[in-house]
Amino acid sequence: SQQGEEDPQALSIQEGENATMNCSYKTSINNLQWYRQNSGRGLVHLILIRSNEREKHSGRLRVTLDTSKKSSSLLITASRAADTASYFCATASGAQKLVFGQGTRLTINP
Amino acid sequence: DTAVSQTPKYLVTQMGNDKSIKCEQNLGHDTMYWYKQDSKKFLKIMFSYNNKELIINETVPNRFSPKSPDKAHLNLHINSLELGDSAVYFCASSPHSSGGGSYEQYFGPGTRLTVT
């Protein structure tokens, strides 16, 4: 069953702007992860945030987690053309299993 | 130096045929996975193996049979291929989490299967 739902499904912004993607989920989680997928490639892990964490940073990435609202957001600051990709959230609820959302397709226009 | 590799990258075959996809990881991970990504980019887990033992089987038709000869390899064999099997299949690996939850997963480049 699909757990995470990303919003928006597609996002197009100008280079240099910030991009925000949201993820909502339904059940309790151990952690939530964000992945990037470039066209025709495999997924690349970006960041993992545990259920007892509220915010995490990695370079130009900022992830927040609100377990009371069952939602997370991924912010990419100062976007670059190379950030063009699909971004997926994935929830971990135990048993070594990740459940992925349907992804946000991000396009950065030069 | 590829961490998770899959072969072949592309596979075009006719309905009814049997085919296999191979996956190897050199990360020393205990757990490996097979995912299916459909045309709408929805990614769904199919199987998970921990140290050659099946731990997740997500109601996949029994035409799909994973095989793990050792913890670095997880192959996927598909019998009697159907049109609906057309998708991109991804292999992934991760360290094993004995306390529940999941570590980050490392994905292979994918195998695009087209059934005609």
mmCIF file of N, CA and C in Angstrom, chain A residues 56-98:
data_model
loop_
_atom_site.group_PDB
_atom_site.id
_atom_site.type_symbol
_atom_site.label_atom_id
_atom_site.label_comp_id
_atom_site.label_asym_id
_atom_site.label_seq_id
_atom_site.Cartn_x
_atom_site.Cartn_y
_atom_site.Cartn_z
ATOM 1 N N LYS A 56 16.499 18.522 10.000
ATOM 2 C CA LYS A 56 17.844 18.046 9.676
ATOM 3 C C LYS A 56 18.352 18.784 8.447
ATOM 4 N N HIS A 57 19.643 19.053 8.438
ATOM 5 C CA HIS A 57 20.245 19.779 7.321
ATOM 6 C C HIS A 57 21.348 18.934 6.699
ATOM 7 N N SER A 58 21.493 19.097 5.393
ATOM 8 C CA SER A 58 22.619 18.497 4.692
ATOM 9 C C SER A 58 22.924 19.376 3.494
ATOM 10 N N GLY A 59 23.971 20.175 3.597
ATOM 11 C CA GLY A 59 24.312 21.086 2.501
ATOM 12 C C GLY A 59 23.176 22.049 2.216
ATOM 13 N N ARG A 60 22.671 22.048 0.976
ATOM 14 C CA ARG A 60 21.550 22.933 0.608
ATOM 15 C C ARG A 60 20.186 22.306 0.907
ATOM 16 N N LEU A 61 20.182 21.158 1.541
ATOM 17 C CA LEU A 61 18.928 20.475 1.850
ATOM 18 C C LEU A 61 18.529 20.712 3.299
ATOM 19 N N ARG A 62 17.224 20.935 3.474
ATOM 20 C CA ARG A 62 16.691 21.030 4.824
ATOM 21 C C ARG A 62 15.417 20.198 4.876
ATOM 22 N N VAL A 63 15.363 19.282 5.818
ATOM 23 C CA VAL A 63 14.197 18.421 5.965
ATOM 24 C C VAL A 63 13.569 18.678 7.321
ATOM 25 N N THR A 64 12.252 18.781 7.331
ATOM 26 C CA THR A 64 11.522 18.877 8.588
ATOM 27 C C THR A 64 10.581 17.687 8.710
ATOM 28 N N LEU A 65 10.254 17.361 9.933
ATOM 29 C CA LEU A 65 9.329 16.261 10.197
ATOM 30 C C LEU A 65 8.382 16.673 11.296
ATOM 31 N N ASP A 66 7.099 16.539 11.042
ATOM 32 C CA ASP A 66 6.071 16.821 12.044
ATOM 33 C C ASP A 66 5.257 15.539 12.226
ATOM 34 N N THR A 67 5.592 14.788 13.256
ATOM 35 C CA THR A 67 4.912 13.498 13.434
ATOM 36 C C THR A 67 3.463 13.673 13.874
ATOM 37 N N SER A 68 3.146 14.802 14.496
ATOM 38 C CA SER A 68 1.744 15.022 14.894
ATOM 39 C C SER A 68 0.855 15.222 13.669
ATOM 40 N N LYS A 69 1.421 15.811 12.630
ATOM 41 C CA LYS A 69 0.669 16.019 11.378
ATOM 42 C C LYS A 69 0.987 14.949 10.353
ATOM 43 N N LYS A 70 1.907 14.034 10.718
ATOM 44 C CA LYS A 70 2.328 12.997 9.778
ATOM 45 C C LYS A 70 2.740 13.625 8.447
ATOM 46 N N SER A 71 3.671 14.558 8.532
ATOM 47 C CA SER A 71 4.117 15.219 7.314
ATOM 48 C C SER A 71 5.584 15.590 7.417
ATOM 49 N N SER A 72 6.203 15.725 6.257
ATOM 50 C CA SER A 72 7.598 16.116 6.160
ATOM 51 C C SER A 72 7.741 17.058 4.977
ATOM 52 N N SER A 73 8.760 17.895 5.019
ATOM 53 C CA SER A 73 9.041 18.742 3.872
ATOM 54 C C SER A 73 10.529 18.688 3.557
ATOM 55 N N LEU A 74 10.821 18.834 2.281
ATOM 56 C CA LEU A 74 12.197 18.918 1.789
ATOM 57 C C LEU A 74 12.368 20.267 1.125
ATOM 58 N N LEU A 75 13.310 21.037 1.629
ATOM 59 C CA LEU A 75 13.626 22.342 1.050
ATOM 60 C C LEU A 75 14.992 22.266 0.401
ATOM 61 N N ILE A 76 15.058 22.670 -0.850
ATOM 62 C CA ILE A 76 16.341 22.787 -1.549
ATOM 63 C C ILE A 76 16.574 24.277 -1.768
ATOM 64 N N THR A 77 17.619 24.810 -1.184
ATOM 65 C CA THR A 77 17.888 26.239 -1.316
ATOM 66 C C THR A 77 18.815 26.504 -2.507
ATOM 67 N N ALA A 78 18.686 27.708 -3.044
ATOM 68 C CA ALA A 78 19.553 28.146 -4.149
ATOM 69 C C ALA A 78 19.663 27.063 -5.222
ATOM 70 N N SER A 79 18.533 26.713 -5.800
ATOM 71 C CA SER A 79 18.471 25.576 -6.721
ATOM 72 C C SER A 79 19.391 25.763 -7.924
ATOM 73 N N ARG A 80 19.829 24.627 -8.455
ATOM 74 C CA ARG A 80 20.703 24.589 -9.622
ATOM 75 C C ARG A 80 20.075 23.704 -10.679
ATOM 76 N N ALA A 81 20.499 23.881 -11.906
ATOM 77 C CA ALA A 81 19.957 23.056 -12.987
ATOM 78 C C ALA A 81 20.149 21.567 -12.697
ATOM 79 N N ALA A 82 21.246 21.238 -12.031
ATOM 80 C CA ALA A 82 21.541 19.834 -11.722
ATOM 81 C C ALA A 82 20.590 19.241 -10.694
ATOM 82 N N ASP A 83 19.788 20.082 -10.034
ATOM 83 C CA ASP A 83 18.799 19.571 -9.076
ATOM 84 C C ASP A 83 17.571 19.023 -9.773
ATOM 85 N N THR A 84 17.450 19.245 -11.075
ATOM 86 C CA THR A 84 16.316 18.718 -11.835
ATOM 87 C C THR A 84 16.290 17.204 -11.713
ATOM 88 N N ALA A 85 15.194 16.687 -11.156
ATOM 89 C CA ALA A 85 15.073 15.259 -10.874
ATOM 90 C C ALA A 85 13.702 15.012 -10.264
ATOM 91 N N SER A 86 13.394 13.756 -9.995
ATOM 92 C CA SER A 86 12.218 13.417 -9.197
ATOM 93 C C SER A 86 12.675 13.153 -7.766
ATOM 94 N N TYR A 87 11.879 13.608 -6.810
ATOM 95 C CA TYR A 87 12.220 13.465 -5.398
ATOM 96 C C TYR A 87 11.128 12.639 -4.717
ATOM 97 N N PHE A 88 11.562 11.643 -3.975
ATOM 98 C CA PHE A 88 10.644 10.722 -3.324
ATOM 99 C C PHE A 88 10.867 10.740 -1.819
ATOM 100 N N CYS A 89 9.761 10.714 -1.078
ATOM 101 C CA CYS A 89 9.887 10.433 0.341
ATOM 102 C C CYS A 89 9.578 8.960 0.554
ATOM 103 N N ALA A 90 10.153 8.397 1.588
ATOM 104 C CA ALA A 90 9.937 6.986 1.901
ATOM 105 C C ALA A 90 9.856 6.847 3.410
ATOM 106 N N THR A 91 8.861 6.119 3.874
ATOM 107 C CA THR A 91 8.695 5.944 5.312
ATOM 108 C C THR A 91 9.122 4.545 5.724
ATOM 109 N N ALA A 92 9.738 4.475 6.884
ATOM 110 C CA ALA A 92 10.189 3.211 7.457
ATOM 111 C C ALA A 92 9.403 2.969 8.733
ATOM 112 N N SER A 93 8.684 1.840 8.737
ATOM 113 C CA SER A 93 7.867 1.525 9.904
ATOM 114 C C SER A 93 8.298 0.243 10.570
ATOM 115 N N GLY A 94 9.456 -0.234 10.223
ATOM 116 C CA GLY A 94 9.956 -1.478 10.799
ATOM 117 C C GLY A 94 10.067 -2.544 9.749
ATOM 118 N N ALA A 95 10.582 -3.675 10.113
ATOM 119 C CA ALA A 95 10.709 -4.839 9.231
ATOM 120 C C ALA A 95 11.496 -4.541 7.973
ATOM 121 N N GLN A 96 12.469 -3.633 8.077
ATOM 122 C CA GLN A 96 13.360 -3.386 6.954
ATOM 123 C C GLN A 96 12.620 -2.982 5.693
ATOM 124 N N LYS A 97 11.512 -2.304 5.834
ATOM 125 C CA LYS A 97 10.707 -2.014 4.662
ATOM 126 C C LYS A 97 10.524 -0.517 4.507
ATOM 127 N N LEU A 98 10.792 -0.012 3.313
ATOM 128 C CA LEU A 98 10.520 1.375 2.976
ATOM 129 C C LEU A 98 9.299 1.423 2.069
#
